[in-house]
Coordinates of N, CA and C in Angstrom, one line a residue:
M13 N 0.7 -1.2 0.6 CA 0.1 0.2 0.2 C 1.2 1.6 -0.2
N14 N 0.3 2.1 -0.9 CA 1.0 3.8 -1.0 C 0.8 3.7 0.1
E15 N 1.9 5.3 0.1 CA 1.7 6.7 1.2 C 1.5 7.6 0.0
R16 N 1.5 8.1 1.5 CA 1.7 9.9 0.5 C 2.2 10.6 2.2
A17 N 2.7 11.6 1.5 CA 3.4 12.2 2.0 C 3.1 14.0 2.7
I18 N 3.5 14.1 3.3 CA 2.8 15.7 3.5 C 3.8 17.0 2.7
P19 N 2.5 17.7 2.5 CA 3.2 18.5 1.8 C 4.1 20.0 1.7
V20 N 5.0 19.9 1.1 CA 6.0 21.0 1.9 C 6.0 22.3 1.4
I21 N 5.8 23.2 1.3 CA 5.8 24.5 0.8 C 7.6 24.6 0.7
A22 N 7.8 24.3 -0.4 CA 9.4 25.2 -1.3 C 9.2 26.1 -2.5
E23 N 9.8 26.3 -3.0 CA 9.6 26.7 -3.7 C 9.4 26.5 -5.0
T24 N 8.6 26.6 -6.1 CA 8.5 26.9 -7.7 C 8.1 27.6 -8.7
E25 N 8.5 27.3 -9.7 CA 8.3 28.3 -10.6 C 8.0 27.9 -12.3
F26 N 7.3 28.8 -13.2 CA 7.5 27.9 -14.3 C 8.1 29.0 -15.3
R27 N 8.8 28.8 -16.3 CA 9.6 29.2 -17.1 C 8.7 29.4 -18.9
S28 N 8.9 30.5 -19.4 CA 7.9 30.4 -21.0 C 9.4 29.9 -21.5
T29 N 9.5 28.5 -23.7 CA 10.0 27.9 -22.6 C 9.9 27.6 -24.9
A30 N 11.1 27.7 -25.7 CA 10.6 28.2 -26.9 C 9.0 27.0 -27.5
T31 N 8.9 25.9 -26.5 CA 7.9 24.7 -27.1 C 6.5 25.1 -25.9
G32 N 7.0 26.1 -24.7 CA 5.8 25.8 -24.0 C 6.3 26.8 -22.3
H33 N 5.7 25.9 -21.6 CA 6.6 25.9 -20.7 C 6.6 25.1 -19.6
Q34 N 8.0 25.1 -18.6 CA 8.3 24.3 -17.8 C 8.5 24.7 -16.3
F35 N 8.1 23.1 -15.7 CA 7.8 23.6 -13.9 C 9.0 23.2 -13.3
I36 N 10.1 24.6 -12.6 CA 10.6 23.5 -11.6 C 10.6 23.7 -10.1
G37 N 11.1 22.8 -9.6 CA 9.7 22.7 -7.6 C 10.4 21.4 -6.3
Y38 N 10.2 22.0 -5.6 CA 10.7 20.6 -5.2 C 9.6 20.1 -4.9
A39 N 9.4 18.5 -4.4 CA 8.6 17.4 -3.9 C 8.5 16.8 -2.6
A40 N 10.3 17.7 -2.1 CA 10.7 16.9 -0.6 C 11.1 17.7 -0.6
L41 N 11.6 18.3 0.4 CA 12.9 18.6 1.3 C 13.8 18.0 2.2
F42 N 14.9 18.2 2.0 CA 15.2 17.1 3.5 C 15.1 17.9 4.8
D43 N 15.3 17.2 5.9 CA 14.6 17.8 7.5 C 14.8 19.3 7.2
S44 N 13.0 19.8 6.5 CA 12.2 20.4 6.4 C 11.1 19.8 7.1
P45 N 10.7 20.1 8.2 CA 8.8 19.5 9.1 C 8.4 19.9 8.2
S46 N 7.2 18.7 8.3 CA 6.2 19.0 7.3 C 4.9 19.4 8.2
E47 N 3.0 19.3 8.3 CA 2.8 20.5 8.5 C 2.1 19.5 9.6
P48 N 1.3 19.6 10.9 CA 0.8 18.2 11.9 C 0.1 17.8 10.8
F49 N -0.3 16.5 10.6 CA -0.9 15.1 10.3 C -1.4 14.5 11.8
A50 N -2.7 13.7 10.5 CA -3.2 12.9 11.3 C -2.7 12.9 13.4
G51 N -3.7 14.1 13.6 CA -3.8 13.8 14.3 C -2.0 15.3 14.7
D52 N -1.5 14.4 15.2 CA -0.4 15.7 15.9 C 1.5 15.4 15.2
V53 N 0.8 14.8 14.4 CA 2.4 14.0 13.6 C 2.9 14.5 12.6
V54 N 4.5 15.1 12.5 CA 5.2 15.8 11.3 C 6.8 15.1 11.6
E55 N 6.5 15.3 10.1 CA 7.7 14.5 8.9 C 8.2 15.0 9.1
T56 N 9.7 14.5 8.2 CA 10.5 15.0 7.4 C 11.3 13.9 6.4
V57 N 12.2 14.7 5.8 CA 12.5 13.3 4.9 C 14.3 12.9 4.9
A58 N 14.3 12.7 4.9 CA 16.6 12.1 5.6 C 17.4 12.4 4.0
S59 N 17.7 13.0 4.1 CA 18.6 13.5 2.7 C 18.8 11.9 2.5
G60 N 19.1 12.0 0.7 CA 19.6 10.5 0.3 C 18.2 9.3 0.1
A61 N 17.0 10.1 0.4 CA 16.2 8.7 0.9 C 15.4 8.4 -0.2
F62 N 15.6 8.9 -1.9 CA 15.4 8.5 -2.7 C 16.2 8.6 -3.7
R63 N 17.3 7.5 -3.4 CA 18.7 7.4 -3.8 C 17.9 6.2 -4.5
R64 N 17.5 5.1 -4.3 CA 17.3 4.1 -4.6 C 16.1 3.6 -5.9
S65 N 15.7 4.9 -5.3 CA 14.4 4.7 -6.4 C 14.8 5.8 -7.9
L66 N 15.1 6.1 -7.5 CA 15.9 6.4 -8.5 C 16.5 6.5 -9.3
A67 N 17.4 5.0 -8.7 CA 18.4 4.8 -9.9 C 17.7 3.1 -10.6
T68 N 16.0 3.5 -10.8 CA 15.7 2.0 -10.8 C 15.3 2.9 -12.4
A69 N 14.5 1.9 -13.0 CA 14.1 1.8 -14.8 C 12.5 2.3 -14.7
T70 N 12.2 2.6 -13.2 CA 11.0 2.3 -13.1 C 10.1 3.5 -13.7
R71 N 9.1 3.5 -14.3 CA 7.6 4.4 -14.8 C 7.9 5.7 -13.2
K72 N 7.8 6.9 -13.6 CA 7.5 7.9 -12.0 C 7.0 9.0 -12.6
T73 N 6.1 9.4 -11.9 CA 4.7 10.3 -12.7 C 4.9 12.1 -11.9
F74 N 4.7 12.5 -12.5 CA 4.4 14.4 -12.3 C 2.4 14.3 -12.7
V75 N 2.0 14.0 -11.6 CA 0.5 15.0 -11.7 C -0.4 15.3 -10.7
V76 N -1.5 16.0 -11.3 CA -1.8 17.0 -10.0 C -2.5 16.5 -9.2
D77 N -3.2 16.1 -7.7 CA -3.4 16.1 -6.9 C -3.5 15.0 -6.8
H78 N -2.5 14.1 -6.7 CA -2.0 12.2 -6.3 C -2.9 11.9 -7.5
D79 N -4.0 12.6 -8.5 CA -4.6 11.9 -10.1 C -4.2 11.8 -11.6
D80 N -4.0 10.1 -11.3 CA -3.4 9.5 -12.3 C -3.3 10.2 -13.5
S81 N -5.1 10.3 -13.7 CA -5.2 11.1 -15.0 C -5.3 12.5 -15.5
R82 N -4.5 13.0 -14.6 CA -4.3 14.5 -14.3 C -2.6 14.5 -14.4
L83 N -2.0 14.1 -15.8 CA -1.6 13.2 -15.9 C -0.3 15.0 -16.8
M84 N 0.6 15.5 -15.6 CA 1.5 16.3 -16.5 C 3.1 16.4 -17.3
A85 N 3.7 15.1 -16.6 CA 4.5 13.9 -17.5 C 5.2 13.1 -16.9
S86 N 6.2 12.6 -17.0 CA 6.4 11.1 -16.8 C 7.9 10.7 -17.1
T87 N 9.1 9.9 -16.6 CA 9.8 9.9 -16.8 C 9.9 9.0 -17.7
T88 N 9.2 8.7 -18.9 CA 9.5 7.8 -19.6 C 8.6 8.6 -21.1
G89 N 8.3 9.8 -21.3 CA 7.3 10.0 -22.1 C 8.5 10.5 -22.8
N90 N 7.5 11.6 -23.6 CA 7.8 12.0 -24.5 C 9.0 13.9 -24.6
S91 N 8.0 14.3 -23.4 CA 8.9 15.3 -23.0 C 9.1 14.8 -21.6
P92 N 9.8 14.7 -21.0 CA 10.1 13.9 -19.4 C 9.9 14.4 -18.7
L93 N 9.8 13.8 -17.3 CA 10.4 15.0 -16.6 C 11.4 14.4 -15.7
R94 N 12.1 15.0 -15.4 CA 13.5 14.7 -14.9 C 13.7 14.7 -13.1
L95 N 13.4 13.5 -12.5 CA 14.3 13.8 -10.8 C 15.8 14.1 -11.0
T96 N 16.0 14.8 -9.9 CA 17.3 15.2 -9.0 C 17.1 14.7 -7.8
E97 N 18.5 14.1 -7.1 CA 18.2 15.0 -5.5 C 19.4 15.4 -5.1
D98 N 19.1 16.7 -4.2 CA 20.4 17.1 -4.2 C 20.5 17.4 -2.8
S99 N 21.3 18.8 -2.9 CA 21.6 19.0 -0.9 C 20.4 19.6 -1.0
R100 N 19.1 19.9 -1.8 CA 18.3 20.7 -0.7 C 16.5 19.8 -0.5
G101 N 16.9 18.4 -1.5 CA 16.1 18.2 -1.9 C 15.6 17.0 -3.1
L102 N 14.4 16.3 -3.1 CA 13.6 16.1 -4.9 C 13.4 16.9 -5.3
L103 N 14.0 17.6 -6.4 CA 14.1 18.6 -7.5 C 13.4 17.6 -8.0
N104 N 11.6 18.2 -9.4 CA 11.3 18.1 -10.7 C 11.5 18.9 -10.8
E105 N 11.9 18.4 -12.5 CA 11.7 20.0 -13.4 C 10.6 19.3 -14.9
A106 N 9.5 20.1 -15.9 CA 9.8 19.4 -16.7 C 8.4 20.0 -17.8
E107 N 8.6 20.1 -18.5 CA 7.9 20.6 -19.5 C 6.5 20.4 -19.6
L108 N 5.7 21.3 -19.2 CA 3.7 20.8 -19.0 C 2.9 21.0 -20.4
P109 N 2.8 20.2 -20.2 CA 1.5 20.1 -21.3 C 0.3 20.9 -22.1
D110 N -0.2 21.5 -22.7 CA -1.4 22.3 -23.1 C -2.2 22.2 -23.0
T111 N -2.1 21.7 -21.7 CA -3.7 20.9 -21.4 C -4.7 22.0 -20.0
S112 N -6.0 21.7 -19.9 CA -7.1 22.4 -19.0 C -6.1 22.5 -17.1
Y113 N -5.1 21.5 -17.3 CA -5.3 21.2 -16.1 C -3.9 21.7 -15.5
G114 N -3.2 21.4 -16.7 CA -2.0 22.5 -16.8 C -2.2 24.0 -17.2
R115 N -2.9 24.7 -17.7 CA -3.0 26.1 -17.7 C -2.9 26.1 -16.4
D116 N -4.0 25.7 -16.1 CA -5.0 25.6 -14.2 C -3.9 25.6 -13.4
L117 N -3.2 24.7 -13.9 CA -1.9 25.4 -12.6 C -0.9 26.0 -12.6
R118 N -0.6 26.3 -14.0 CA -0.1 27.5 -14.1 C -0.8 28.4 -13.5
E119 N -1.3 29.0 -13.4 CA -2.2 30.3 -13.4 C -2.7 30.2 -12.0
L120 N -3.0 28.8 -11.1 CA -2.9 29.1 -9.4 C -1.8 29.0 -8.9
H121 N -0.2 28.9 -9.8 CA 0.5 28.9 -9.4 C 0.8 30.7 -9.0
D122 N 0.3 31.3 -10.4 CA -0.1 32.7 -10.6 C -0.4 34.1 -9.6
R123 N -1.3 32.5 -9.1 CA -2.4 33.6 -7.9 C -1.7 33.6 -6.7
G124 N -0.2 32.3 -5.8 CA 0.0 32.5 -5.5 C -1.2 31.3 -4.9
E125 N -1.8 30.5 -5.7 CA -2.9 29.6 -4.2 C -2.1 28.2 -4.5
L126 N -1.1 27.7 -5.0 CA -0.4 26.3 -4.8 C -0.3 26.4 -2.9
S127 N -0.5 25.1 -2.4 CA -0.1 25.0 -1.7 C 0.4 23.9 -0.8
G128 N 1.4 23.6 -1.8 CA 2.7 22.8 -1.9 C 2.9 21.1 -3.0
M129 N 3.6 21.0 -2.3 CA 4.2 19.3 -3.4 C 4.3 18.5 -2.3
S130 N 3.8 16.6 -2.6 CA 4.1 15.8 -2.3 C 3.8 14.6 -3.1
F131 N 5.2 13.5 -2.8 CA 5.2 12.7 -3.4 C 4.4 11.3 -2.2
E132 N 3.8 10.5 -3.4 CA 3.8 9.2 -3.0 C 4.4 8.2 -2.7
F133 N 4.6 7.3 -2.2 CA 5.2 6.5 -2.8 C 4.7 5.4 -1.0
A134 N 5.8 4.0 -1.6 CA 5.5 2.1 -1.3 C 6.9 2.0 -0.2
K135 N 5.7 1.8 1.6 CA 7.2 1.8 2.3 C 8.1 0.5 1.8
T136 N 9.4 0.7 3.0 CA 10.6 -0.6 2.3 C 10.4 -0.8 3.8
K137 N 11.1 -1.5 4.7 CA 11.9 -2.9 5.1 C 11.5 -1.7 6.4
N138 N 12.6 -0.6 6.0 CA 13.5 0.0 7.1 C 13.5 1.3 6.5
G139 N 12.2 2.3 5.7 CA 11.6 3.2 5.5 C 11.2 4.0 5.9
L140 N 10.6 4.2 7.1 CA 10.3 4.5 8.2 C 10.6 4.7 9.9
E141 N 11.2 5.7 10.0 CA 11.8 5.3 11.2 C 10.8 6.3 12.5
Y142 N 9.8 5.9 13.6 CA 8.9 6.7 14.2 C 10.4 7.2 15.8
S143 N 9.4 8.9 15.9 CA 10.4 8.9 17.8 C 9.1 8.1 18.7
P144 N 10.3 7.7 19.8 CA 9.2 6.9 20.7 C 7.7 7.7 20.7
D145 N 7.2 8.8 21.0 CA 5.5 9.5 21.2 C 5.3 9.1 20.4
G146 N 5.4 8.5 18.9 CA 5.1 8.4 18.1 C 4.2 9.8 17.5
K147 N 4.9 10.8 17.6 CA 4.3 12.5 17.1 C 5.4 12.8 16.0
R148 N 6.9 12.1 15.3 CA 7.5 12.4 14.6 C 7.4 11.5 13.6
R149 N 8.2 11.3 12.2 CA 8.0 10.5 11.7 C 8.9 11.0 10.2
R150 N 10.3 9.9 10.4 CA 11.8 10.0 9.4 C 11.1 9.5 8.4
L151 N 10.8 9.7 6.8 CA 11.3 9.1 6.0 C 12.9 8.4 5.1

């Protein structure tokens, strides 16, 4: 069963390109506490958390609101999604489609309405650490 990480607020930007619009933003920031969820649990992501996943050829997607029908880009598409782990977190770069939800995303960004990005993940054997009181979770 997949879990969803709590959204992080990080800078995102859209750039006009010769072929359309490019999105750049962080889906996760390392060691940055999330807003509390499920009562008052706070989540952080450890540096290196994405290394193994990024090394696999498994298709990864950039979708709106975790809805696969609102696909923005994928790592196997014609305008590929580029995911890299840098010193700050998981960086997402994609050429956006000229679709209604692509235009909506740009408009919401321009109005300052986006609340952040998150990612979906499958737990690994030792992939989640909880504090003794259960109030902090580290991926």
